[in-house]
PDB file of C-alpha atoms in Angstrom:
ATOM      1  CA  MET E 551       0.000   0.000   0.000  1.00 65.00           C
ATOM      2  CA  SER E 552       1.364   3.416  -0.964  1.00 88.00           C
ATOM      3  CA  ILE E 553       2.582   5.667   1.826  1.00 91.00           C
ATOM      4  CA  TRP E 554       2.365   8.837  -0.285  1.00 94.00           C
ATOM      5  CA  PRO E 555       0.209  10.643   2.331  1.00 96.00           C
ATOM      6  CA  LEU E 556       3.199  10.769   4.694  1.00 96.00           C
ATOM      7  CA  PRO E 557       5.576  12.756   2.445  1.00 96.00           C
ATOM      8  CA  ALA E 558       2.624  14.796   1.188  1.00 97.00           C
ATOM      9  CA  GLY E 559       1.747  15.789   4.757  1.00 97.00           C
ATOM     10  CA  LEU E 560       5.351  16.622   5.611  1.00 97.00           C
ATOM     11  CA  LEU E 561       5.771  18.706   2.458  1.00 97.00           C
ATOM     12  CA  LEU E 562       2.553  20.542   3.252  1.00 97.00           C
ATOM     13  CA  LEU E 563       3.816  21.300   6.748  1.00 97.00           C
ATOM     14  CA  ALA E 564       7.063  22.659   5.319  1.00 97.00           C
ATOM     15  CA  TRP E 565       5.149  24.904   2.918  1.00 97.00           C
ATOM     16  CA  LEU E 566       2.764  26.107   5.618  1.00 97.00           C
ATOM     17  CA  TRP E 567       5.472  26.947   8.145  1.00 97.00           C
ATOM     18  CA  LEU E 568       8.251  28.143   5.837  1.00 96.00           C
ATOM     19  CA  GLY E 569       6.136  29.916   3.230  1.00 95.00           C
ATOM     20  CA  PRO E 570       4.508  33.359   3.331  1.00 94.00           C
ATOM     21  CA  LEU E 571       1.381  32.182   5.151  1.00 94.00           C
ATOM     22  CA  ALA E 572       3.168  31.948   8.513  1.00 94.00           C
ATOM     23  CA  GLY E 573       4.117  35.620   8.436  1.00 93.00           C
ATOM     24  CA  MET E 574       0.686  36.683   7.224  1.00 94.00           C
ATOM     25  CA  ALA E 575      -0.932  34.636  10.015  1.00 93.00           C
ATOM     26  CA  ARG E 576       0.656  36.870  12.642  1.00 93.00           C
ATOM     27  CA  ARG E 577      -0.841  40.013  11.138  1.00 91.00           C
ATOM     28  CA  ALA E 578      -4.313  38.969   9.950  1.00 92.00           C
ATOM     29  CA  PHE E 579      -6.905  36.480  11.069  1.00 94.00           C
ATOM     30  CA  SER E 580      -7.956  34.611   7.928  1.00 94.00           C
ATOM     31  CA  PRO E 581      -4.338  33.611   7.078  1.00 95.00           C
ATOM     32  CA  HIS E 582      -3.976  32.448  10.681  1.00 96.00           C
ATOM     33  CA  MET E 583      -7.005  30.221  10.223  1.00 96.00           C
ATOM     34  CA  MET E 584      -5.721  28.888   6.904  1.00 96.00           C
ATOM     35  CA  LEU E 585      -2.440  28.000   8.604  1.00 97.00           C
ATOM     36  CA  HIS E 586      -4.211  26.431  11.580  1.00 96.00           C
ATOM     37  CA  LEU E 587      -6.571  24.326   9.483  1.00 97.00           C
ATOM     38  CA  GLY E 588      -3.814  23.314   7.078  1.00 97.00           C
ATOM     39  CA  VAL E 589      -1.862  21.867  10.001  1.00 97.00           C
ATOM     40  CA  VAL E 590      -4.712  20.252  11.960  1.00 96.00           C
ATOM     41  CA  VAL E 591      -7.161  18.924   9.375  1.00 95.00           C
ATOM     42  CA  VAL E 592      -4.973  18.432   6.285  1.00 96.00           C
ATOM     43  CA  ALA E 593      -1.336  17.781   7.197  1.00 97.00           C
ATOM     44  CA  ALA E 594      -2.023  15.871  10.426  1.00 97.00           C
ATOM     45  CA  PRO E 595      -4.418  13.284   8.927  1.00 97.00           C
ATOM     46  CA  LEU E 596      -2.154  12.823   5.904  1.00 97.00           C
ATOM     47  CA  ILE E 597       0.799  12.095   8.196  1.00 97.00           C
ATOM     48  CA  VAL E 598      -1.244   9.686  10.324  1.00 97.00           C
ATOM     49  CA  ILE E 599      -2.609   7.839   7.278  1.00 96.00           C
ATOM     50  CA  GLY E 600       0.891   7.536   5.855  1.00 96.00           C
ATOM     51  CA  LEU E 601       2.309   6.260   9.145  1.00 95.00           C
ATOM     52  CA  LEU E 602      -0.486   3.695   9.531  1.00 94.00           C
ATOM     53  CA  ARG E 603       0.233   2.453   6.020  1.00 93.00           C
ATOM     54  CA  LEU E 604       3.940   2.347   6.778  1.00 93.00           C
ATOM     55  CA  VAL E 605       3.287   0.391   9.983  1.00 90.00           C
ATOM     56  CA  PRO E 606       0.105  -1.595   9.228  1.00 85.00           C
ATOM     57  CA  ALA E 607       0.506  -3.653  12.413  1.00 81.00           C
ATOM     58  CA  ALA E 608       0.064  -0.552  14.609  1.00 81.00           C
ATOM     59  CA  ARG E 609      -2.417  -1.268  17.363  1.00 84.00           C
ATOM     60  CA  PRO E 610      -4.853   1.056  19.127  1.00 81.00           C
ATOM     61  CA  PRO E 611      -4.108   2.088  22.707  1.00 82.00           C
ATOM     62  CA  ARG E 612      -5.296  -0.537  25.188  1.00 81.00           C
ATOM     63  CA  ARG E 613      -7.863   1.888  26.609  1.00 88.00           C
ATOM     64  CA  LEU E 614      -8.952   3.479  23.364  1.00 86.00           C
ATOM     65  CA  MET E 615     -12.033   5.207  24.786  1.00 88.00           C
ATOM     66  CA  LEU E 616      -9.905   6.936  27.416  1.00 92.00           C
ATOM     67  CA  ALA E 617      -7.264   7.819  24.814  1.00 93.00           C
ATOM     68  CA  ALA E 618      -9.940   9.241  22.501  1.00 93.00           C
ATOM     69  CA  LEU E 619     -11.431  11.311  25.308  1.00 93.00           C
ATOM     70  CA  ALA E 620      -7.983  12.636  26.202  1.00 95.00           C
ATOM     71  CA  ALA E 621      -7.102  13.428  22.573  1.00 95.00           C
ATOM     72  CA  SER E 622     -10.469  15.134  21.961  1.00 95.00           C
ATOM     73  CA  ALA E 623     -10.189  17.171  25.161  1.00 96.00           C
ATOM     74  CA  PHE E 624      -6.608  18.172  24.331  1.00 97.00           C
ATOM     75  CA  GLU E 625      -7.560  19.202  20.786  1.00 96.00           C
ATOM     76  CA  PHE E 626     -10.550  21.175  22.112  1.00 97.00           C
ATOM     77  CA  ALA E 627      -8.379  22.980  24.678  1.00 97.00           C
ATOM     78  CA  VAL E 628      -5.710  23.761  22.081  1.00 97.00           C
ATOM     79  CA  VAL E 629      -8.160  25.129  19.519  1.00 96.00           C
ATOM     80  CA  TRP E 630     -10.275  27.216  21.872  1.00 97.00           C
ATOM     81  CA  GLY E 631      -7.326  28.254  24.038  1.00 97.00           C
ATOM     82  CA  TRP E 632      -5.207  29.653  21.197  1.00 96.00           C
ATOM     83  CA  HIS E 633      -8.184  31.636  19.926  1.00 95.00           C
ATOM     84  CA  ALA E 634      -8.645  33.412  23.244  1.00 95.00           C
ATOM     85  CA  PRO E 635      -7.497  36.998  22.578  1.00 93.00           C
ATOM     86  CA  ALA E 636      -4.599  36.999  25.057  1.00 94.00           C
ATOM     87  CA  LEU E 637      -3.015  33.792  23.742  1.00 95.00           C
ATOM     88  CA  HIS E 638      -3.707  34.582  20.092  1.00 95.00           C
ATOM     89  CA  GLU E 639      -2.055  37.979  20.442  1.00 93.00           C
ATOM     90  CA  ALA E 640       0.899  36.540  22.375  1.00 95.00           C
ATOM     91  CA  ALA E 641       1.531  34.061  19.541  1.00 95.00           C
ATOM     92  CA  ALA E 642       1.356  36.867  16.997  1.00 93.00           C
ATOM     93  CA  ARG E 643       3.813  38.993  18.987  1.00 93.00           C
ATOM     94  CA  LEU E 644       6.388  36.510  20.304  1.00 95.00           C
ATOM     95  CA  ASP E 645       8.313  33.944  18.237  1.00 96.00           C
ATOM     96  CA  PRO E 646       8.584  31.262  20.981  1.00 97.00           C
ATOM     97  CA  VAL E 647       4.848  31.448  21.667  1.00 97.00           C
ATOM     98  CA  PHE E 648       4.095  31.196  17.951  1.00 97.00           C
ATOM     99  CA  VAL E 649       6.284  28.081  17.710  1.00 97.00           C
ATOM    100  CA  LEU E 650       4.503  26.601  20.749  1.00 98.00           C
ATOM    101  CA  GLN E 651       1.129  27.388  19.194  1.00 98.00           C
ATOM    102  CA  GLN E 652       1.972  25.675  15.927  1.00 97.00           C
ATOM    103  CA  ALA E 653       3.548  22.665  17.646  1.00 98.00           C
ATOM    104  CA  SER E 654       0.459  22.210  19.802  1.00 98.00           C
ATOM    105  CA  PHE E 655      -1.792  22.438  16.735  1.00 98.00           C
ATOM    106  CA  LEU E 656       0.200  19.660  15.068  1.00 98.00           C
ATOM    107  CA  LEU E 657       0.441  17.473  18.178  1.00 98.00           C
ATOM    108  CA  SER E 658      -3.273  17.734  18.915  1.00 97.00           C
ATOM    109  CA  GLY E 659      -4.145  16.968  15.304  1.00 97.00           C
ATOM    110  CA  LEU E 660      -1.847  13.941  15.172  1.00 97.00           C
ATOM    111  CA  ALA E 661      -3.200  12.566  18.453  1.00 96.00           C
ATOM    112  CA  LEU E 662      -6.826  13.008  17.450  1.00 96.00           C
ATOM    113  CA  TRP E 663      -6.519  11.531  13.973  1.00 97.00           C
ATOM    114  CA  PHE E 664      -4.429   8.626  15.255  1.00 96.00           C
ATOM    115  CA  VAL E 665      -6.959   7.489  17.868  1.00 94.00           C
ATOM    116  CA  CYS E 666      -9.750   7.856  15.313  1.00 94.00           C
ATOM    117  CA  LEU E 667      -8.088   6.053  12.397  1.00 94.00           C
ATOM    118  CA  VAL E 668      -6.111   3.298  14.128  1.00 92.00           C
ATOM    119  CA  GLY E 669      -9.142   1.243  15.171  1.00 82.00           C
ATOM    120  CA  ARG E 670     -10.307  -1.819  13.257  1.00 83.00           C
ATOM    121  CA  GLU E 671     -12.946  -3.449  15.437  1.00 85.00           C
ATOM    122  CA  ARG E 672     -16.538  -2.266  15.796  1.00 86.00           C
ATOM    123  CA  GLY E 673     -16.117  -0.661  19.209  1.00 86.00           C
ATOM    124  CA  GLN E 674     -12.936   1.081  18.111  1.00 86.00           C
ATOM    125  CA  LEU E 675     -14.602   2.415  14.971  1.00 88.00           C
ATOM    126  CA  ALA E 676     -17.525   3.724  17.037  1.00 91.00           C
ATOM    127  CA  VAL E 677     -15.101   5.588  19.303  1.00 91.00           C
ATOM    128  CA  GLY E 678     -13.551   7.217  16.235  1.00 92.00           C
ATOM    129  CA  VAL E 679     -16.957   8.280  14.924  1.00 93.00           C
ATOM    130  CA  LEU E 680     -17.820   9.940  18.235  1.00 94.00           C
ATOM    131  CA  ALA E 681     -14.473  11.753  18.448  1.00 95.00           C
ATOM    132  CA  MET E 682     -14.835  13.052  14.900  1.00 95.00           C
ATOM    133  CA  LEU E 683     -18.403  14.185  15.608  1.00 95.00           C
ATOM    134  CA  PHE E 684     -17.366  16.080  18.723  1.00 95.00           C
ATOM    135  CA  THR E 685     -14.487  17.755  16.917  1.00 95.00           C
ATOM    136  CA  SER E 686     -16.631  18.834  13.975  1.00 95.00           C
ATOM    137  CA  MET E 687     -19.213  20.304  16.344  1.00 95.00           C
ATOM    138  CA  HIS E 688     -16.822  22.395  18.416  1.00 95.00           C
ATOM    139  CA  MET E 689     -14.945  23.577  15.292  1.00 95.00           C
ATOM    140  CA  ALA E 690     -18.226  24.714  13.735  1.00 96.00           C
ATOM    141  CA  MET E 691     -19.341  26.369  16.976  1.00 96.00           C
ATOM    142  CA  LEU E 692     -16.156  28.399  17.394  1.00 96.00           C
ATOM    143  CA  GLY E 693     -16.208  29.360  13.729  1.00 96.00           C
ATOM    144  CA  LEU E 694     -19.794  30.573  13.936  1.00 96.00           C
ATOM    145  CA  LEU E 695     -19.028  32.610  17.058  1.00 95.00           C
ATOM    146  CA  LEU E 696     -16.275  34.366  15.115  1.00 94.00           C
ATOM    147  CA  VAL E 697     -18.581  34.948  12.152  1.00 95.00           C
ATOM    148  CA  VAL E 698     -21.320  36.616  14.216  1.00 95.00           C
ATOM    149  CA  ALA E 699     -19.005  38.649  16.475  1.00 93.00           C
ATOM    150  CA  PRO E 700     -20.058  42.301  15.948  1.00 92.00           C
ATOM    151  CA  ALA E 701     -16.568  43.702  16.586  1.00 93.00           C
ATOM    152  CA  LEU E 702     -12.925  42.698  16.413  1.00 92.00           C
ATOM    153  CA  LEU E 703     -11.993  40.254  19.149  1.00 91.00           C
ATOM    154  CA  TYR E 704      -8.255  40.856  18.788  1.00 87.00           C
ATOM    155  CA  ALA E 705      -6.023  43.919  18.980  1.00 83.00           C
ATOM    156  CA  PRO E 706      -6.085  45.802  15.649  1.00 80.00           C
ATOM    157  CA  GLN E 707      -2.333  45.411  15.056  1.00 79.00           C
ATOM    158  CA  PHE E 708      -2.801  41.635  14.962  1.00 77.00           C
ATOM    159  CA  CYS E 709      -5.954  41.721  12.864  1.00 82.00           C
ATOM    160  CA  LEU E 710      -5.080  44.064  10.014  1.00 83.00           C
ATOM    161  CA  GLY E 711      -7.133  42.300   7.365  1.00 83.00           C
ATOM    162  CA  ALA E 712      -5.788  40.320   4.428  1.00 86.00           C
ATOM    163  CA  PHE E 713      -6.540  39.986   0.718  1.00 88.00           C
ATOM    164  CA  GLY E 714      -7.898  43.531   0.641  1.00 88.00           C
ATOM    165  CA  LEU E 715     -10.543  42.830   3.292  1.00 90.00           C
ATOM    166  CA  GLU E 716     -11.483  45.066   6.185  1.00 93.00           C
ATOM    167  CA  PRO E 717     -10.302  43.645   9.545  1.00 92.00           C
ATOM    168  CA  LEU E 718     -13.777  42.658  10.746  1.00 94.00           C
ATOM    169  CA  VAL E 719     -14.619  41.003   7.439  1.00 93.00           C
ATOM    170  CA  ASP E 720     -11.268  39.202   7.580  1.00 93.00           C
ATOM    171  CA  GLN E 721     -12.103  37.933  11.070  1.00 94.00           C
ATOM    172  CA  GLN E 722     -15.492  36.758   9.816  1.00 94.00           C
ATOM    173  CA  LEU E 723     -13.844  35.014   6.869  1.00 95.00           C
ATOM    174  CA  GLY E 724     -11.523  33.211   9.282  1.00 94.00           C
ATOM    175  CA  GLY E 725     -14.512  32.130  11.334  1.00 95.00           C
ATOM    176  CA  GLY E 726     -16.291  30.893   8.234  1.00 95.00           C
ATOM    177  CA  LEU E 727     -13.247  28.888   7.217  1.00 95.00           C
ATOM    178  CA  MET E 728     -13.178  27.227  10.626  1.00 95.00           C
ATOM    179  CA  ALA E 729     -16.917  26.553  10.669  1.00 95.00           C
ATOM    180  CA  PHE E 730     -16.880  24.929   7.236  1.00 92.00           C
ATOM    181  CA  LEU E 731     -13.385  23.735   6.339  1.00 91.00           C
ATOM    182  CA  GLY E 732     -12.524  22.909   9.941  1.00 92.00           C
ATOM    183  CA  ALA E 733     -15.616  20.786  10.461  1.00 92.00           C
ATOM    184  CA  LEU E 734     -15.854  19.224   6.978  1.00 93.00           C
ATOM    185  CA  PRO E 735     -12.782  16.931   7.157  1.00 93.00           C
ATOM    186  CA  CYS E 736     -13.955  15.664  10.544  1.00 95.00           C
ATOM    187  CA  VAL E 737     -17.441  15.024   9.175  1.00 94.00           C
ATOM    188  CA  ALA E 738     -15.886  13.195   6.215  1.00 94.00           C
ATOM    189  CA  GLY E 739     -13.636  11.179   8.521  1.00 94.00           C
ATOM    190  CA  GLY E 740     -16.557  10.306  10.770  1.00 93.00           C
ATOM    191  CA  ALA E 741     -18.683   9.286   7.790  1.00 94.00           C
ATOM    192  CA  TRP E 742     -15.918   7.016   6.492  1.00 94.00           C
ATOM    193  CA  LEU E 743     -15.547   5.393   9.901  1.00 93.00           C
ATOM    194  CA  ALA E 744     -19.326   5.018  10.155  1.00 92.00           C
ATOM    195  CA  SER E 745     -19.389   3.257   6.772  1.00 93.00           C
ATOM    196  CA  ARG E 746     -16.712   0.834   8.003  1.00 90.00           C
ATOM    197  CA  LEU E 747     -18.719   0.281  11.181  1.00 87.00           C
ATOM    198  CA  ALA E 748     -21.878  -0.444   9.198  1.00 88.00           C
ATOM    199  CA  ALA E 749     -19.973  -2.882   6.988  1.00 85.00           C
ATOM    200  CA  ALA E 750     -18.531  -4.623  10.055  1.00 77.00           C
ATOM    201  CA  GLU E 751     -21.998  -5.072  11.525  1.00 69.00           C
ATOM    202  CA  ALA E 752     -23.538  -6.356   8.291  1.00 60.00           C
TER     203      ALA E 752
END
């Protein structure tokens, strides 16, 4: 089985972190969200899929439900925490905090996608479906809160607007990206796991 997702995910990470998007993400909100989502819901699952193909004998954690709860809670805390104004602005201002932010995005994404995709048995697949559902829901909720916010949530110097957009519109675009593109891969992953679960029960 081809392991192409692994190098594809690593190359995407290199482009995201070494390309122009990383600098833009510290000055405007929609590029920040593009960077965040690229790491968590594109690069991370590609890397996990590639690793699972490279090591097909990989086994789920012994207590998968507990591991899934821990990974989901960690991912939730990382996503919501880094979008609190104080932490978001600290990451935009300080290089070490920005590196910590990006590392935590990647680690939380890898942990979540691993516990969801490593399972093979019916109970393990069901755990993955639930974790994906929870993640899609909280991503959509945070995104919608950003869309409907009537004013900038972050200091103006860190939310300048990108692509010719006014700062508030840029913030709303970032929220829309999270609500749709953040939730969609998790919905797709959950649907795929649900189809495997249905086939296992047939």
